[in-house]
Short mmCIF file of C-alpha atoms in Angstrom, two decimals:
data_model
loop_
_atom_site.label_atom_id
_atom_site.label_comp_id
_atom_site.label_asym_id
_atom_site.label_seq_id
_atom_site.Cartn_x
_atom_site.Cartn_y
_atom_site.Cartn_z
CA MET A 11 0.18 -0.03 -0.13
CA LYS A 12 3.20 2.28 0.51
CA GLN A 13 4.60 1.99 -2.88
CA LEU A 14 1.05 2.21 -4.15
CA SER A 15 0.38 5.75 -1.72
CA ASN A 16 4.31 6.83 -3.46
CA PHE A 17 3.02 6.15 -6.80
CA PHE A 18 0.32 8.60 -6.80
CA THR A 19 1.66 10.42 -5.07
CA ILE A 20 4.14 11.17 -7.77
CA ILE A 21 1.16 11.11 -10.26
CA GLY A 22 -0.10 14.33 -8.12
CA LEU A 23 3.27 15.51 -8.13
CA GLY A 24 3.27 15.37 -11.53
CA ILE A 25 -0.06 17.06 -12.78
CA LEU A 26 0.96 19.92 -10.42
CA PHE A 27 3.83 20.53 -12.58
CA LEU A 28 1.53 20.03 -15.56
CA PRO A 29 1.02 23.76 -16.50
CA ASN A 30 4.55 24.92 -16.46
CA LEU A 31 4.56 22.35 -19.46
CA VAL A 32 1.86 24.16 -21.25
CA LEU A 33 3.15 27.55 -21.20
CA ALA A 34 6.12 26.13 -23.45
CA MET A 35 5.70 27.77 -26.99
CA GLU A 36 7.11 26.54 -29.60
CA LYS A 37 9.89 28.21 -31.59
CA PRO A 38 8.53 29.81 -35.51
CA ASN A 39 11.02 27.89 -37.52
CA GLY A 40 13.35 27.90 -35.01
CA PHE A 41 13.46 31.69 -34.05
CA PRO A 42 15.36 33.70 -32.48
CA THR A 43 18.49 31.66 -33.47
CA LYS A 44 20.50 34.46 -32.69
CA SER A 45 20.63 37.61 -29.93
CA LEU A 46 17.97 40.20 -29.56
CA GLU A 47 18.44 44.11 -29.49
CA ILE A 48 16.59 46.24 -27.24
CA ILE A 49 16.81 50.18 -28.88
CA VAL A 50 16.10 52.57 -25.85
CA PRO A 51 15.75 56.07 -27.38
CA TYR A 52 16.90 57.80 -23.55
CA GLY A 53 19.96 57.92 -21.60
CA GLN A 54 21.38 54.89 -19.44
CA GLY A 55 20.70 56.48 -16.11
CA GLY A 56 16.90 57.11 -16.74
CA GLY A 57 13.93 54.38 -15.73
CA SER A 58 13.92 53.15 -18.95
CA TYR A 59 17.10 51.92 -19.07
CA GLN A 60 16.84 50.72 -16.30
CA MET A 61 13.62 48.64 -17.10
CA ALA A 62 14.92 46.78 -20.40
CA SER A 63 18.55 45.94 -18.51
CA ASN A 64 16.40 43.96 -16.25
CA PHE A 65 13.67 43.19 -18.54
CA ALA A 66 16.48 41.92 -20.76
CA GLN A 67 17.57 38.94 -17.88
CA SER A 68 14.52 37.48 -17.64
CA LEU A 69 13.79 37.73 -21.12
CA LYS A 70 17.44 35.92 -22.17
CA THR A 71 16.62 32.89 -19.87
CA ILE A 72 12.63 32.17 -21.91
CA ILE A 73 14.33 32.65 -25.35
CA GLY A 74 17.62 31.29 -24.95
CA VAL A 75 19.58 34.03 -26.90
CA GLU A 76 21.48 36.49 -25.28
CA VAL A 77 19.39 40.25 -25.00
CA ASP A 78 21.57 42.82 -25.66
CA VAL A 79 20.10 46.46 -24.41
CA ILE A 80 21.10 49.81 -26.68
CA ALA A 81 20.49 52.87 -24.84
CA MET A 82 20.17 55.85 -27.92
CA PRO A 83 19.46 59.17 -26.33
CA GLY A 84 18.36 62.28 -28.48
CA SER A 85 15.46 64.55 -28.45
CA PHE A 86 13.61 62.98 -25.75
CA GLY A 87 13.23 59.88 -27.74
CA ILE A 88 12.50 61.00 -31.61
CA GLU A 89 15.81 59.62 -32.37
CA GLY A 90 16.04 56.62 -31.31
CA THR A 91 12.83 56.06 -32.02
CA ASN A 92 13.37 56.46 -36.35
CA HIS A 93 16.59 54.85 -35.52
CA TYR A 94 13.96 51.56 -34.89
CA MET A 95 12.85 52.02 -37.42
CA LYS A 96 15.32 51.83 -40.02
CA ARG A 97 16.36 48.23 -38.94
CA GLU A 98 15.79 45.06 -40.57
CA ALA A 99 12.12 44.05 -39.93
CA ASP A 100 13.14 41.06 -38.58
CA GLY A 101 11.55 40.97 -34.89
CA TYR A 102 15.42 40.68 -33.67
CA SER A 103 14.70 44.32 -32.37
CA ILE A 104 12.57 44.92 -30.52
CA LEU A 105 11.89 48.85 -29.48
CA GLN A 106 11.16 49.96 -26.01
CA GLN A 107 9.08 53.40 -25.40
CA VAL A 108 7.13 54.96 -22.73
CA ASP A 109 3.65 57.44 -22.88
CA ILE A 110 5.81 60.05 -24.62
CA ILE A 111 5.64 58.13 -28.11
CA ALA A 112 1.37 59.37 -27.82
CA SER A 113 1.68 62.78 -27.28
CA LEU A 114 4.27 62.89 -29.70
CA TYR A 115 2.25 61.06 -32.29
CA ALA A 116 -0.59 63.18 -31.19
CA VAL A 117 0.85 67.02 -32.15
CA LYS A 118 2.67 65.28 -35.11
CA LYS A 119 5.95 65.94 -34.27
CA ILE A 120 6.47 62.34 -34.97
CA GLU A 121 5.61 60.83 -37.66
CA ILE A 122 5.30 57.54 -36.22
CA ASN A 123 2.00 56.09 -35.08
CA PRO A 124 2.06 54.04 -31.81
CA VAL A 125 -0.43 51.34 -33.42
CA VAL A 126 0.27 51.36 -37.14
CA ASP A 127 3.51 51.39 -37.66
CA LEU A 128 4.54 49.63 -34.27
CA THR A 129 3.16 47.08 -32.81
CA PRO A 130 2.59 47.58 -28.52
CA LEU A 131 3.94 44.01 -28.06
CA ALA A 132 3.51 44.70 -24.02
CA ILE A 133 3.14 46.75 -21.10
CA THR A 134 5.43 45.78 -18.51
CA GLN A 135 5.31 49.12 -15.66
CA ILE A 136 2.44 51.47 -15.43
CA ALA A 137 3.97 53.96 -13.25
CA VAL A 138 2.44 56.61 -10.56
CA SER A 139 4.02 59.38 -10.74
CA GLN A 140 5.54 61.75 -7.57
CA ILE A 141 6.75 66.04 -6.88
CA TYR A 142 9.76 65.83 -4.81
CA ILE A 143 11.84 68.29 -2.72
CA SER A 144 15.13 68.83 -0.92
CA ASN A 145 15.62 67.52 2.36
CA LEU A 146 17.86 70.31 2.72
CA ASP A 147 14.95 72.95 2.13
CA SER A 148 14.68 74.51 4.34
CA ARG A 149 11.37 77.51 2.30
CA PHE A 150 9.14 74.29 2.40
CA LYS A 151 8.81 70.78 3.87
CA ASN A 152 5.71 69.81 2.77
CA TRP A 153 2.87 70.49 -0.03
CA PRO A 154 1.46 72.95 2.36
CA GLU A 155 4.46 74.88 3.05
CA PHE A 156 5.10 74.20 -1.02
CA TYR A 157 1.98 75.75 -2.31
CA ASP A 158 1.59 78.45 -0.70
CA TYR A 159 5.68 79.04 -1.58
CA GLY A 160 3.94 78.73 -4.77
CA THR A 161 1.08 80.78 -4.79
CA ARG A 162 2.69 83.75 -3.41
CA SER A 163 2.97 86.21 -6.39
CA ASN A 164 6.48 86.73 -6.40
CA ASN A 165 7.28 83.87 -6.01
CA LYS A 166 7.61 81.04 -8.84
CA ILE A 167 8.86 77.48 -8.16
CA SER A 168 11.11 75.69 -10.70
CA ILE A 169 10.75 72.49 -11.32
CA ALA A 170 12.60 69.50 -13.10
CA THR A 171 11.08 67.71 -16.32
CA VAL A 172 11.55 65.58 -18.96
CA GLY A 173 12.84 68.08 -21.72
CA SER A 174 9.98 68.05 -24.51
CA LYS A 175 6.44 70.15 -23.77
CA GLU A 176 4.94 66.68 -25.25
CA SER A 177 5.80 65.04 -22.14
CA MET A 178 3.76 63.60 -19.42
CA GLU A 179 5.28 65.74 -17.07
CA GLN A 180 5.21 68.78 -18.14
CA LEU A 181 1.47 68.22 -19.59
CA SER A 182 1.12 66.79 -15.87
CA MET A 183 1.94 70.03 -14.10
CA LYS A 184 0.10 72.03 -16.74
CA ILE A 185 -2.88 70.47 -15.56
CA LEU A 186 -1.86 71.02 -11.75
CA GLU A 187 -0.73 74.55 -11.91
CA PHE A 188 -4.29 75.33 -13.09
CA ALA A 189 -5.72 73.94 -10.71
CA THR A 190 -4.41 75.32 -7.89
CA SER A 191 -3.21 78.40 -9.48
CA ILE A 192 0.02 77.26 -8.14
CA SER A 193 3.05 79.35 -10.15
CA THR A 194 6.02 77.09 -11.74
CA GLN A 195 8.82 77.54 -13.88
CA GLN A 196 9.58 73.88 -16.09
CA VAL A 197 13.21 73.32 -16.50
CA PRO A 198 13.81 70.96 -19.12
CA TYR A 199 16.59 68.03 -18.21
CA ASP A 200 16.33 64.98 -21.42
CA ARG A 201 18.86 63.38 -19.22
CA PRO A 202 17.56 61.73 -15.71
CA ALA A 203 21.19 61.90 -14.01
CA LEU A 204 20.72 65.94 -15.12
CA ARG A 205 17.32 65.86 -13.47
CA TYR A 206 17.85 63.97 -10.72
CA MET A 207 21.58 66.31 -10.11
CA ALA A 208 19.21 69.51 -10.35
CA LEU A 209 17.10 69.35 -7.39
CA VAL A 210 20.27 67.93 -4.97
CA GLU A 211 22.63 70.47 -6.18
CA GLY A 212 19.66 73.23 -5.64
CA ARG A 213 19.44 74.45 -9.21
CA VAL A 214 15.26 73.81 -9.16
CA ASP A 215 12.95 73.82 -5.91
CA ALA A 216 11.36 70.83 -7.13
CA LEU A 217 11.00 67.53 -9.46
CA PHE A 218 8.50 65.67 -11.35
CA GLU A 219 9.66 61.98 -11.43
CA GLN A 220 8.42 58.03 -10.68
CA PRO A 221 9.59 56.81 -7.11
CA GLY A 222 11.65 53.96 -8.73
CA ASP A 223 14.01 55.54 -11.08
CA VAL A 224 15.17 58.11 -7.65
CA ALA A 225 15.62 55.08 -5.75
CA PRO A 226 18.89 55.90 -4.74
CA PHE A 227 18.06 59.22 -4.01
CA LEU A 228 15.24 58.50 -1.52
CA ASN A 229 17.51 55.98 0.41
CA ARG A 230 19.91 58.36 1.00
CA LYS A 231 17.41 60.48 2.14
CA LEU A 232 18.86 63.44 -0.34
CA ILE A 233 15.32 64.22 -1.24
CA LYS A 234 11.37 63.51 -0.38
CA PRO A 235 8.34 63.17 -2.17
CA ILE A 236 5.16 65.69 -1.64
CA LEU A 237 2.57 65.03 -2.98
CA THR A 238 1.30 61.50 -5.13
CA LEU A 239 -0.33 62.03 -8.66
CA VAL A 240 -3.07 59.56 -8.27
CA SER A 241 -6.48 59.58 -6.48
CA LYS A 242 -6.05 56.97 -3.80
CA GLN A 243 -8.48 54.84 -4.91
CA HIS A 244 -6.40 54.06 -7.87
CA LEU A 245 -3.35 53.44 -5.72
CA THR A 246 -2.55 49.75 -5.91
CA ASP A 247 0.83 49.26 -3.74
CA ASP A 248 1.87 51.76 -0.33
CA PHE A 249 3.20 55.51 -0.65
CA GLY A 250 3.66 55.11 3.04
CA ASN A 251 2.48 58.94 4.06
CA THR A 252 2.33 60.97 1.05
CA PRO A 253 -0.24 62.89 0.40
CA THR A 254 -2.38 62.29 -2.85
CA LEU A 255 -4.48 64.24 -5.12
CA ASP A 256 -7.79 63.70 -3.21
CA ASP A 257 -6.33 64.86 0.10
CA PHE A 258 -6.00 67.96 -1.11
CA GLY A 259 -9.39 68.21 -2.91
CA LEU A 260 -7.71 67.82 -6.33
CA ASN A 261 -10.67 66.32 -8.68
CA ILE A 262 -8.31 66.26 -11.95
CA THR A 263 -7.70 63.12 -14.22
CA LEU A 264 -3.72 63.41 -14.74
CA PRO A 265 -1.54 61.32 -17.91
CA GLN A 266 0.35 58.31 -16.85
CA ARG A 267 4.37 56.70 -17.11
CA PHE A 268 4.01 53.74 -18.79
CA ARG A 269 6.57 51.76 -19.99
CA GLY A 270 6.46 49.09 -22.41
CA PHE A 271 7.96 46.68 -25.66
CA PHE A 272 7.15 47.78 -29.38
CA ILE A 273 8.11 45.80 -32.45
CA ASN A 274 7.40 46.72 -36.44
CA THR A 275 4.12 46.34 -37.52
CA LYS A 276 5.76 44.30 -40.81
CA VAL A 277 7.31 41.93 -38.84
CA ASP A 278 5.74 38.41 -39.24
CA ASP A 279 2.88 37.75 -36.99
CA GLU A 280 4.08 34.01 -36.21
CA ARG A 281 7.41 36.18 -34.67
CA LYS A 282 5.56 38.48 -33.21
CA LYS A 283 3.02 36.56 -31.30
CA TYR A 284 5.78 34.55 -29.70
CA LEU A 285 7.39 37.55 -28.76
CA GLU A 286 4.70 38.53 -26.79
CA TRP A 287 4.71 34.60 -25.18
CA ALA A 288 8.05 35.75 -23.95
CA LEU A 289 7.57 39.17 -23.13
CA LYS A 290 4.90 37.79 -20.13
CA GLN A 291 6.88 34.85 -19.24
CA ALA A 292 9.22 37.41 -19.10
CA TYR A 293 7.43 39.83 -16.84
CA ASN A 294 6.19 37.06 -14.58
CA SER A 295 9.77 35.64 -13.94
CA ASP A 296 10.52 36.46 -10.10
CA SER A 297 13.04 38.25 -10.66
CA PHE A 298 11.63 41.28 -12.56
CA LYS A 299 8.30 40.84 -10.33
CA THR A 300 11.40 42.17 -7.38
CA PHE A 301 12.32 44.77 -9.41
CA ASN A 302 9.19 46.45 -10.30
CA LYS A 303 7.75 45.99 -6.95
CA ASN A 304 11.01 47.49 -5.88
CA GLN A 305 10.60 50.31 -8.23
CA HIS A 306 6.73 51.36 -6.59
CA VAL A 307 4.57 50.59 -10.02
CA ILE A 308 1.18 49.92 -10.30
CA THR A 309 0.62 46.21 -9.38
CA ASN A 310 -0.59 43.96 -12.47
CA SER A 311 1.19 46.41 -14.95
CA TYR A 312 0.97 43.87 -17.76
CA ARG A 313 -0.83 44.57 -20.54
CA ASN A 314 -0.83 42.28 -23.69
CA ILE A 315 -0.68 43.06 -27.56
CA GLU A 316 -4.88 43.61 -27.09
CA HIS A 317 -4.97 45.79 -24.12
CA ALA A 318 -1.57 47.83 -25.22
CA THR A 319 -3.01 48.87 -27.76
CA LEU A 320 -6.17 50.07 -26.43
CA LEU A 321 -4.60 51.75 -23.67
CA MET A 322 -1.55 53.46 -26.76
CA LYS A 323 -4.75 54.71 -28.41
CA GLU A 324 -6.44 56.37 -25.16
CA ASN A 325 -3.56 58.24 -24.44
CA ILE A 326 -3.53 59.56 -27.98
CA LYS A 327 -6.95 60.63 -27.83
CA PHE A 328 -6.41 62.28 -24.90
CA TYR A 329 -3.23 64.00 -25.91
CA GLN A 330 -5.18 65.20 -29.21
CA LYS A 331 -8.09 66.43 -26.62
CA ILE A 332 -6.47 68.67 -24.46
CA ASN A 333 -4.55 70.18 -27.53
CA ILE A 334 -0.86 69.81 -26.22
CA LYS A 335 0.17 72.39 -27.95
CA LYS A 336 -1.50 75.56 -26.73
#
């Protein structure tokens, strides 16, 4: 009877592990047979490069080939994106992009349609944005004091943002200014490291950023968040005691930072389907889950091709509606 019991235990374990076998997907005609590359059209110090680099480590274990991450900063993501579109549409090159590609297309600053010329393979991060101040700044220690300082007629707060008027950061600040009557001057920085150090070194009064991107500065207590730019009902992670929009009666909708991977639409459908599967497995890997947790992104950020495409379309309509050219 003991032998029979062991037999059924082994069979039971086999059934338990069976789903892992089902998850495996056959490579289309052996693809990929050589290393893949991820083009990141932003600097190496920013959140996009950090995310792509971590993600690549998980992805290569899934597909069995190396995954190289290449930073191509310039013109707020335009140069790297244009360069990517010149690569052969064979599936060996993947573009990492953020929400700004939707706003750039909405105002025709880039001709590449992110849901026609590109296929969004996956959204892998939806981040929460915050406003940060230096811990050494004695003028204000929290949002009420910051707000009071910024609404005085002779004070104009300087805030470091991504260096493009089409960026989610600059657009959000414009909406926030209108809702609060706070007076700010946005100081654009294309390179993340320069943006962060501008606050630390006192060249700006505040910084608009996401917590994962500035984690080293937060851990060293050089800076601190004073406002989380989302309503509490949309938060799915712990952001401590930092107040949110609805804590101050700010009933406004701000665009969110999301990061994901795109591919030339001309790539063979079977390869796109395989890459969509592989990216989902990489997203669900323990190492990337830990990375996302440490980055404080929204839980369950993943969107497949279908839902990532819907998200992109919604963002394009949003940017077109508010007319960010003004």
